[in-house]
Tab-separated table of N, CA, C and O in Angstrom:
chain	number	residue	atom	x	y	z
A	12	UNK	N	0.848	-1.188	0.000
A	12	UNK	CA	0.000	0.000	0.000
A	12	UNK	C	0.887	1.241	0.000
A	12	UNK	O	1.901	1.307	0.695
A	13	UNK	N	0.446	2.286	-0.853
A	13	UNK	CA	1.019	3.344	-0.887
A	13	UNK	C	0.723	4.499	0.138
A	13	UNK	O	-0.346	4.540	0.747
A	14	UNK	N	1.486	5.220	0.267
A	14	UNK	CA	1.031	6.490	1.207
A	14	UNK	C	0.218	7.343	0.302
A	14	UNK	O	0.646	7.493	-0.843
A	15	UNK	N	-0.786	7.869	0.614
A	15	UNK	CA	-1.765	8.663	-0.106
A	15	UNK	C	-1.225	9.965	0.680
A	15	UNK	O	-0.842	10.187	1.828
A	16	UNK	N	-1.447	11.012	-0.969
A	16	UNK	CA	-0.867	12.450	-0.454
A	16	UNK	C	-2.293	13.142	-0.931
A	16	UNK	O	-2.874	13.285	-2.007
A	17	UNK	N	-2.524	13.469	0.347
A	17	UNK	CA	-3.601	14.370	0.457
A	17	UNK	C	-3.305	15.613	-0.356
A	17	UNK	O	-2.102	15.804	-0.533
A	18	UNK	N	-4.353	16.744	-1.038
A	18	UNK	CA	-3.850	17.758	-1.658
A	18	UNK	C	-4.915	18.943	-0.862
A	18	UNK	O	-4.501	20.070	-0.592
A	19	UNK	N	-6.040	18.581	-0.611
A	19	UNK	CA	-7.427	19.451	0.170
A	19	UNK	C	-7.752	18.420	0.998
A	19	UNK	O	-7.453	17.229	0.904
A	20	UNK	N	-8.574	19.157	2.050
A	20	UNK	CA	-9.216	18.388	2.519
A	20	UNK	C	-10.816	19.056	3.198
A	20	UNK	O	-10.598	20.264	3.294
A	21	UNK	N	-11.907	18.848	3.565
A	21	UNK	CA	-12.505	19.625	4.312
A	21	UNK	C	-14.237	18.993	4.481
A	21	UNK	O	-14.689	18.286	3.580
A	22	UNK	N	-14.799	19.221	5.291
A	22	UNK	CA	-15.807	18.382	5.545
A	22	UNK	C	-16.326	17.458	4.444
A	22	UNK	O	-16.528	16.246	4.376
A	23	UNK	N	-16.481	18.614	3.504
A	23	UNK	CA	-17.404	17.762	2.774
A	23	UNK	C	-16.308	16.748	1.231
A	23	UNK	O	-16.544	15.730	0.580
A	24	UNK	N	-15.097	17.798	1.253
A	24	UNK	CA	-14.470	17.133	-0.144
A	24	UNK	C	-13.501	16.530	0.616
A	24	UNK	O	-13.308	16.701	1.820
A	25	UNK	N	-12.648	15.519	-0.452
A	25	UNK	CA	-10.945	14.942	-0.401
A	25	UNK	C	-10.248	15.159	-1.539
A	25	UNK	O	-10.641	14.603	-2.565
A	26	UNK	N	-9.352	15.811	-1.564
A	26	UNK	CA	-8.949	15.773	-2.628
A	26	UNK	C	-7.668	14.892	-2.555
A	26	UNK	O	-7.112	14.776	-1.463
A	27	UNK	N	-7.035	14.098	-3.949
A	27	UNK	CA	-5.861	13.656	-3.632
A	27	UNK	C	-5.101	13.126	-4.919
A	27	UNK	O	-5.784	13.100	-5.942
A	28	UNK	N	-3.971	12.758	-5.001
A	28	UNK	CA	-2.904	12.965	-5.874
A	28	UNK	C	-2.756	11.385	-6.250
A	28	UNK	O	-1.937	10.739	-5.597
A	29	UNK	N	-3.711	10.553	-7.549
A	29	UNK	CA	-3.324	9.321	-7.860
A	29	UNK	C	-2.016	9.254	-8.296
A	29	UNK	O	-1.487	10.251	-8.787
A	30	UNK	N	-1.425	8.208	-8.180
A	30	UNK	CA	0.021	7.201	-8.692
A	30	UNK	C	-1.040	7.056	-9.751
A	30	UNK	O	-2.269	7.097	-9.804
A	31	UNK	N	0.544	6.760	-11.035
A	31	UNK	CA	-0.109	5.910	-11.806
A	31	UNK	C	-0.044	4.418	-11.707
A	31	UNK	O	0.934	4.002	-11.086
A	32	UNK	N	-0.703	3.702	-12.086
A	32	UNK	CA	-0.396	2.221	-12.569
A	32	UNK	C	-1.378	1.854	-10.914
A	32	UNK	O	-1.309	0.647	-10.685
A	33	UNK	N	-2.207	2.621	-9.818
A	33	UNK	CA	-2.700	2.357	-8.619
A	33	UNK	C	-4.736	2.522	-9.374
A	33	UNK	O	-5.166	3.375	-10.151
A	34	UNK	N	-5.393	1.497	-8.803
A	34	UNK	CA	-6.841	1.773	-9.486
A	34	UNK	C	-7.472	2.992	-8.641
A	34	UNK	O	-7.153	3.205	-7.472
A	35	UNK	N	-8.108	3.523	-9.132
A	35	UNK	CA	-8.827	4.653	-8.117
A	35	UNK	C	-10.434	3.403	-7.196
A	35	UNK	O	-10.972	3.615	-6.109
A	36	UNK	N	-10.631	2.616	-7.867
A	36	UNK	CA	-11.874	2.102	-7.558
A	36	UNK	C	-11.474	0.198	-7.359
A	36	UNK	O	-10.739	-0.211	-8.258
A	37	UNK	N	-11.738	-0.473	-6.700
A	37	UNK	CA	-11.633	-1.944	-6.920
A	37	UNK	C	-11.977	-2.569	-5.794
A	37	UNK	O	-11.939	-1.997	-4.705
A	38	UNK	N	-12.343	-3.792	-5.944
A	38	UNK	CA	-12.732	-4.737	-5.091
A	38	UNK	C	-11.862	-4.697	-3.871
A	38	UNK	O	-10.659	-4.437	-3.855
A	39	UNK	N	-12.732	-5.028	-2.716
A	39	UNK	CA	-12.283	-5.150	-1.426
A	39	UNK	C	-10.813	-5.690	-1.227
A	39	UNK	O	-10.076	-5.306	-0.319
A	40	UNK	N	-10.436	-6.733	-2.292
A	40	UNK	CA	-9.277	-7.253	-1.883
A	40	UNK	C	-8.006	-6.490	-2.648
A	40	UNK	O	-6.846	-6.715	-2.302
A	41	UNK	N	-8.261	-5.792	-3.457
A	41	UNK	CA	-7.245	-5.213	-4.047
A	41	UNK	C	-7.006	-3.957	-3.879
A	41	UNK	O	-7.941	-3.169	-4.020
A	42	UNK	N	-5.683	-3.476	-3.535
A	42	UNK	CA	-5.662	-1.952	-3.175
A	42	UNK	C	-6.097	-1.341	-4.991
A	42	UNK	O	-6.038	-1.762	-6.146
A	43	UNK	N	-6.718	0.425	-3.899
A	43	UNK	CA	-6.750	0.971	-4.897
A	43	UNK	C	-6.575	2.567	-3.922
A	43	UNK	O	-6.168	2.603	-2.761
A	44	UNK	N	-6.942	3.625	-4.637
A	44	UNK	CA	-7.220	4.895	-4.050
A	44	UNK	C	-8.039	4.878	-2.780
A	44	UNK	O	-7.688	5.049	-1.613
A	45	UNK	N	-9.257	4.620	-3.327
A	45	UNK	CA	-10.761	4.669	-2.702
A	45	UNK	C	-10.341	3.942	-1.068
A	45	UNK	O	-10.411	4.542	0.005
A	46	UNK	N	-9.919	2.556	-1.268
A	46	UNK	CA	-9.562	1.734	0.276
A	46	UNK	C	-8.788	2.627	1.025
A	46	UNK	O	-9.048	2.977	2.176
A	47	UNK	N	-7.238	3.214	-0.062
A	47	UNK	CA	-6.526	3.808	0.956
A	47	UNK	C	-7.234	5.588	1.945
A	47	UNK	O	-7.145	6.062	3.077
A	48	UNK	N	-7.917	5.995	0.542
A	48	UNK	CA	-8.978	7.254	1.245
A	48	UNK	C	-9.720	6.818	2.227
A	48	UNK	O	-10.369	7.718	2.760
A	49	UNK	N	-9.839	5.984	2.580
A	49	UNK	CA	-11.474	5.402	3.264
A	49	UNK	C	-10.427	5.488	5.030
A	49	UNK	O	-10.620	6.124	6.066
A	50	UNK	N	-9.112	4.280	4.499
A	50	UNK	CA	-8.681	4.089	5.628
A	50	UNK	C	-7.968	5.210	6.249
A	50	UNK	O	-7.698	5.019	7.435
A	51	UNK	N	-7.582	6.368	5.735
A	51	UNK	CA	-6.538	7.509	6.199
A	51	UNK	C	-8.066	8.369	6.979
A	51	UNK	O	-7.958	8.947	8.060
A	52	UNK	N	-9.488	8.303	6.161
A	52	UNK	CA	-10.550	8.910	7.288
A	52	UNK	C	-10.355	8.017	8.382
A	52	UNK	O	-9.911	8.514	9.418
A	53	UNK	N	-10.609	6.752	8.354
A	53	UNK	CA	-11.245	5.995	9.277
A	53	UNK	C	-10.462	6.145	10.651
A	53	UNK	O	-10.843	6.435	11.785
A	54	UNK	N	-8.776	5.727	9.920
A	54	UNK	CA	-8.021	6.429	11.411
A	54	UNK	C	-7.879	8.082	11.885
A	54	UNK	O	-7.889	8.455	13.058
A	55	UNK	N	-7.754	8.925	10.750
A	55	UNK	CA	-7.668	10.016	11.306
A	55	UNK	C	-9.231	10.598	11.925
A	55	UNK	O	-9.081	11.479	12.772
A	56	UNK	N	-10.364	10.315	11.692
A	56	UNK	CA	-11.346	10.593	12.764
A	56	UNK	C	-11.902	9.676	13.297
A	56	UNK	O	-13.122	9.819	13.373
A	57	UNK	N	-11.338	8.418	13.869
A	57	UNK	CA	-11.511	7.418	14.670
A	57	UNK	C	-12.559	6.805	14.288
A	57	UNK	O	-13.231	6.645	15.308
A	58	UNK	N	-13.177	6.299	13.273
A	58	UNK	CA	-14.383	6.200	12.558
A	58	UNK	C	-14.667	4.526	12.794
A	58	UNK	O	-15.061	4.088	11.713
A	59	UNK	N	-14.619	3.579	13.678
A	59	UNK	CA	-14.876	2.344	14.007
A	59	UNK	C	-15.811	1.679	12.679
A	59	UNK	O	-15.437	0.817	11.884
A	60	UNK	N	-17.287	2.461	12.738
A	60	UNK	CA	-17.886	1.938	12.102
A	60	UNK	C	-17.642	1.522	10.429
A	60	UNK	O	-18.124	0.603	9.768
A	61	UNK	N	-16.776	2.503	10.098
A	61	UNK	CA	-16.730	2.999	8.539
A	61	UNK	C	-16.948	4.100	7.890
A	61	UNK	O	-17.752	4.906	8.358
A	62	UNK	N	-16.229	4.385	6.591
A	62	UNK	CA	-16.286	5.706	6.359
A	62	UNK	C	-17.366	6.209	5.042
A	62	UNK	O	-16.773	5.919	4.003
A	63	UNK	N	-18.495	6.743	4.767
A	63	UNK	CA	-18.661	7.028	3.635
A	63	UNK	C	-17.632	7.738	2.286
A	63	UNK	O	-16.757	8.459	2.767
A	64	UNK	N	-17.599	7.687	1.199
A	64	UNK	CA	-16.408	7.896	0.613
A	64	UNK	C	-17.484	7.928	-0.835
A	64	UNK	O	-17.785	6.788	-1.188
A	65	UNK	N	-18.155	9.162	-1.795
A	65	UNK	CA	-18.600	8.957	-2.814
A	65	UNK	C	-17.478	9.253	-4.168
A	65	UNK	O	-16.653	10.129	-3.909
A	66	UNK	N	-17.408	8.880	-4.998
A	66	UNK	CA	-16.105	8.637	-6.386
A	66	UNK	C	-16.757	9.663	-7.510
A	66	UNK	O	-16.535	9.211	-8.633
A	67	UNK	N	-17.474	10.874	-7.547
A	67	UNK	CA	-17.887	11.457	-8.738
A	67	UNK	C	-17.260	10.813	-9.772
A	67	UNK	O	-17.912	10.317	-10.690
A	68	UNK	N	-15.854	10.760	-9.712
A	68	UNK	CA	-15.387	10.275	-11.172
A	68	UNK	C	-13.913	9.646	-10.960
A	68	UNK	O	-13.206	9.806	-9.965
A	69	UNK	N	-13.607	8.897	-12.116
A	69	UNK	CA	-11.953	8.264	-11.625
A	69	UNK	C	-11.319	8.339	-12.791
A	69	UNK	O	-11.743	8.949	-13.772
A	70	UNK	N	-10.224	7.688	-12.721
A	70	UNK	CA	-8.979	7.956	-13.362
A	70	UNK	C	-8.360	6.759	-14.099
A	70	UNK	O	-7.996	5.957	-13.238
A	71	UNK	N	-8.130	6.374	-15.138
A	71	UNK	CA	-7.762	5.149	-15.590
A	71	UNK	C	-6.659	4.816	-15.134
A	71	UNK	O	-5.929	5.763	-14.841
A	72	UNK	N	-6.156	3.535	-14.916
A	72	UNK	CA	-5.091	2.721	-14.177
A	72	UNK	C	-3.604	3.443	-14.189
A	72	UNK	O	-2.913	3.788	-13.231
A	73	UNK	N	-3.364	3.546	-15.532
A	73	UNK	CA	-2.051	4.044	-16.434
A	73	UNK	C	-2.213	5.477	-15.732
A	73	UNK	O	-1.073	5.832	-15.432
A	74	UNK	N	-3.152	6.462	-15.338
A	74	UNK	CA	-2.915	8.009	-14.963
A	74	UNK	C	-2.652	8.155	-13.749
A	74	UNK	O	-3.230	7.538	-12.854
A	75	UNK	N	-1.746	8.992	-13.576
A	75	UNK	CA	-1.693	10.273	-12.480
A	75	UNK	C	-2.737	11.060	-12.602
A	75	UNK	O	-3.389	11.061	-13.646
A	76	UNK	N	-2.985	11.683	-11.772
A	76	UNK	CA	-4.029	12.879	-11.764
A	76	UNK	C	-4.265	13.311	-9.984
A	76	UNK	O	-3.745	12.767	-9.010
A	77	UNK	N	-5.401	14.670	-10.029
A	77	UNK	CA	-6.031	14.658	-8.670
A	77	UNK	C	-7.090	13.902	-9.094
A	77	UNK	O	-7.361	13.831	-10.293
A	78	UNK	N	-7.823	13.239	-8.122
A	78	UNK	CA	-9.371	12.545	-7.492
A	78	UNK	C	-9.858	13.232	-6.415
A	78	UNK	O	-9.356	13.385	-5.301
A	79	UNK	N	-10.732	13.568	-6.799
A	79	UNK	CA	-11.847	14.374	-5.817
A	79	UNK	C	-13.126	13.124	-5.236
A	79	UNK	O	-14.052	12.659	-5.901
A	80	UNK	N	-12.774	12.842	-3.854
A	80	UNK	CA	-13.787	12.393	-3.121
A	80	UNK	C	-14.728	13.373	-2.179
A	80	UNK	O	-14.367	14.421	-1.643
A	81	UNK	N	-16.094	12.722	-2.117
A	81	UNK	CA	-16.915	13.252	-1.810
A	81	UNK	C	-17.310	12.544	-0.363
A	81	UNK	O	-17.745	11.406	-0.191
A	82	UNK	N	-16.979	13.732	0.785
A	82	UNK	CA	-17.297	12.531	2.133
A	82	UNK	C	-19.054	12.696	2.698
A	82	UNK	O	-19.582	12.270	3.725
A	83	UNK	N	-19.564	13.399	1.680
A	83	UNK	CA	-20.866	13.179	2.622
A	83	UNK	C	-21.818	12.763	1.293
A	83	UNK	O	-21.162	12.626	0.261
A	84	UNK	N	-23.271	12.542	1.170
A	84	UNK	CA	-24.137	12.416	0.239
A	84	UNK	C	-24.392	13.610	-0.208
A	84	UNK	O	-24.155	13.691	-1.413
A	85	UNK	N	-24.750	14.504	0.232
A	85	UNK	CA	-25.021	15.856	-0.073
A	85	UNK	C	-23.735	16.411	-0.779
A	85	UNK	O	-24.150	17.561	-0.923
A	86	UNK	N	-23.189	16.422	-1.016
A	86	UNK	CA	-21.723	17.019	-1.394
A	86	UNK	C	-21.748	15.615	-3.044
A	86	UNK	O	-21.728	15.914	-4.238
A	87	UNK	N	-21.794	14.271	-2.461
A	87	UNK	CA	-21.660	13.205	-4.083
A	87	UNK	C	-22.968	14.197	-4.681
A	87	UNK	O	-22.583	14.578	-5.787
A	88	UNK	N	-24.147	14.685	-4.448
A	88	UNK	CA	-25.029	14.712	-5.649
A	88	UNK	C	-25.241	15.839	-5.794
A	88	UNK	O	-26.182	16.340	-6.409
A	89	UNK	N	-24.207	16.473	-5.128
A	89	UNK	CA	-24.000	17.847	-5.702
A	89	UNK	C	-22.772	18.165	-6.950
A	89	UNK	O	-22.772	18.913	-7.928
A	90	UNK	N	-21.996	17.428	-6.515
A	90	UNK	CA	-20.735	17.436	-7.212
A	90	UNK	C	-21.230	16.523	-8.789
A	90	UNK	O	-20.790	16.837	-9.895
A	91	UNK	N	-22.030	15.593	-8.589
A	91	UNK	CA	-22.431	14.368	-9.534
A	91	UNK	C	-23.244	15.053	-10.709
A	91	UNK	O	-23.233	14.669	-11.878
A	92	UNK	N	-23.956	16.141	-10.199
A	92	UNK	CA	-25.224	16.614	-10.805
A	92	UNK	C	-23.830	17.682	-11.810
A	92	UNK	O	-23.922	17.574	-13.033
A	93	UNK	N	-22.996	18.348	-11.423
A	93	UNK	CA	-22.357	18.768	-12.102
A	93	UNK	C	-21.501	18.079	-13.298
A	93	UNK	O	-21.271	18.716	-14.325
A	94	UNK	N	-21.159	17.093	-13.166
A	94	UNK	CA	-20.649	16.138	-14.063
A	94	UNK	C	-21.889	15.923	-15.021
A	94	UNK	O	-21.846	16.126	-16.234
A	95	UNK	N	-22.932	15.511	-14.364
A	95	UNK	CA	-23.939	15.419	-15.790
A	95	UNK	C	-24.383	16.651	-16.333
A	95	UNK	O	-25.432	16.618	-16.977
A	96	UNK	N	-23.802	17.712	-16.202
A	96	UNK	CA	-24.499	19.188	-16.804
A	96	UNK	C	-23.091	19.301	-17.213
A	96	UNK	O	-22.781	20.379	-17.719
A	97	UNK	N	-22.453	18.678	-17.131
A	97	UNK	CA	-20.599	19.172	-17.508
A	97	UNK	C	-20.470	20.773	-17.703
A	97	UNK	O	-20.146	21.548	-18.603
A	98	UNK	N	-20.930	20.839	-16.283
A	98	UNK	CA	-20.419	22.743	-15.871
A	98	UNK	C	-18.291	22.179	-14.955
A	98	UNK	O	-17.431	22.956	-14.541
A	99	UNK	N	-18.262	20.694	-15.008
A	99	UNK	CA	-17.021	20.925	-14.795
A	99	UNK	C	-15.964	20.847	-15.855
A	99	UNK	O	-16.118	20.033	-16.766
A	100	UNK	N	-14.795	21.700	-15.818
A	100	UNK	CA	-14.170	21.759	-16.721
A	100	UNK	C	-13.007	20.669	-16.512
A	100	UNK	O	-12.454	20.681	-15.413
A	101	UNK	N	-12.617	19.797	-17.397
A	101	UNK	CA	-11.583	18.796	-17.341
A	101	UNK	C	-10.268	19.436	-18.086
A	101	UNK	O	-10.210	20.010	-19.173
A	102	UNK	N	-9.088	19.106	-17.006
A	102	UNK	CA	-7.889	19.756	-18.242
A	102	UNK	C	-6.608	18.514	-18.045
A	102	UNK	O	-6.234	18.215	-16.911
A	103	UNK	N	-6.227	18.094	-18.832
A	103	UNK	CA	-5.113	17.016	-19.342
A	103	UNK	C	-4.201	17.137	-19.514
A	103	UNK	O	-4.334	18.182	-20.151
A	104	UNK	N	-3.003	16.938	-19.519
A	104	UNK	CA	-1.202	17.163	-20.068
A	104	UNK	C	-1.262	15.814	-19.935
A	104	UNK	O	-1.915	14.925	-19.386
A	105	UNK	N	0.208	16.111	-21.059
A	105	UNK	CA	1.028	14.485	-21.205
A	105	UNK	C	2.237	14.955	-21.708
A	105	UNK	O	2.674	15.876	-22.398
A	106	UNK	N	2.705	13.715	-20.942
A	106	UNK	CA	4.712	14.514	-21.330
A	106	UNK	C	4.895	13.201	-22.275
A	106	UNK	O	4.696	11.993	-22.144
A	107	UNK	N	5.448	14.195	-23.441
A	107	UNK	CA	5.579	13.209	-24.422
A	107	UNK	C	7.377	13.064	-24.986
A	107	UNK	O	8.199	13.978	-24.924
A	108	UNK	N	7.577	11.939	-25.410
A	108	UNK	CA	8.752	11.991	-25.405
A	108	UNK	C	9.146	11.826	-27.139
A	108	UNK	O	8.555	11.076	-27.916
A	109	UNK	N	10.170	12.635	-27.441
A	109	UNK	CA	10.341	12.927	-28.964
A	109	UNK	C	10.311	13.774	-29.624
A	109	UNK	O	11.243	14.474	-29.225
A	110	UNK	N	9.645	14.485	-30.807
A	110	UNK	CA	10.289	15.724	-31.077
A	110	UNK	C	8.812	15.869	-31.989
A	110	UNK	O	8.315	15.125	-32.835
A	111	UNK	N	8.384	17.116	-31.434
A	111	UNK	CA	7.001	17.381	-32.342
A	111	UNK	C	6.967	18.253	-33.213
A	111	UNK	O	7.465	19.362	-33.018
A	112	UNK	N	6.187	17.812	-34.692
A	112	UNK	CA	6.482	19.032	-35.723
A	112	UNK	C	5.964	20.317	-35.481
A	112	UNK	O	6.563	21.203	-36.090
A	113	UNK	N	5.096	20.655	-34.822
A	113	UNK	CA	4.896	22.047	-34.321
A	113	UNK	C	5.264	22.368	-32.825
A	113	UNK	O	5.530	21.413	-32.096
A	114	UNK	N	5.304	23.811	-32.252
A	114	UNK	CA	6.065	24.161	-31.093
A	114	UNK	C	4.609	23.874	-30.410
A	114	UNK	O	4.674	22.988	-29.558
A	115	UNK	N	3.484	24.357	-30.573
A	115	UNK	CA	2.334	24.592	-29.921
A	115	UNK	C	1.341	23.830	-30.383
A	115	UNK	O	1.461	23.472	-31.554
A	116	UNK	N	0.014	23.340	-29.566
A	116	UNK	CA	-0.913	23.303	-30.518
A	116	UNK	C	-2.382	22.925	-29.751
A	116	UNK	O	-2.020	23.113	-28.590
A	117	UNK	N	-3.463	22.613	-29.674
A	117	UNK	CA	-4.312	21.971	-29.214
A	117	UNK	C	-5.220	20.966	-29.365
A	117	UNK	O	-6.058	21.199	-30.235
A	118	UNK	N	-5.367	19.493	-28.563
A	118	UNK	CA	-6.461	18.456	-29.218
A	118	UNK	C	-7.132	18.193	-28.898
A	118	UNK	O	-7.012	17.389	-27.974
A	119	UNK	N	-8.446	18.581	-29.309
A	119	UNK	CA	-9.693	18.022	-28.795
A	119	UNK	C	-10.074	16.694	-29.218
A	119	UNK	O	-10.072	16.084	-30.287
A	120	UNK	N	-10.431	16.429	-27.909
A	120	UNK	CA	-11.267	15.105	-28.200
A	120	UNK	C	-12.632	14.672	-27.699
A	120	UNK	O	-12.682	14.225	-26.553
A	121	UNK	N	-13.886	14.758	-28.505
A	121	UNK	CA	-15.127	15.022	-27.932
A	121	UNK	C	-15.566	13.017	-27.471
A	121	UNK	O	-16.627	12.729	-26.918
């Protein structure tokens, strides 16, 4: 298990900094993000019972990125409802290795 690096934190959000090649989401027996978020609440506010933890959205295996968890219900279908109105804006880099024919440029991909 990896150390999870927190980036925000605050009642209602988590924010945090995936590894690549780590799942954001997976079955009980396999680490992923989500287990290690769950367990860094569970000990840091003594949470016996368990932690709620909602996933608006994740990150494919191969990425780095931030993941934004949602620790209450009110906060997942607030944050969720925005994803389906895509009032959130998504932004991407990739370090590429080699030599590109233009200096600049931009790619959309719908």
């Amino acid at each position: 298990m990896q150390t999870l690096h927190v980036l925000y934190e605050d009642h209602h959000f988590l924010a945090v900094l995936k590894p690549a090649g780590l799942l954001t989401q997976a079955p009980p027996e396999v680490d992923s993000l989500e287990a290690q978020a769950k367990a860094y609440l569970k000990e840091k506010y003594q949470k016996p019972a368990g932690v709620y933890l909602g996933i608006p959205h994740r990150l494919d295996r191969p990425v780095s990125g931030v993941v934004l968890f949602c620790r209450n219900s009110k906060a997942a279908a607030r944050i969720a409802a925005q994803f389906q109105q895509h009032t959130v804006e998504k932004v991407y880099c990739a370090l590429l290795e080699g030599t590109l024919s233009v200096e600049e440029g931009e790619w959309r991909d719908h």
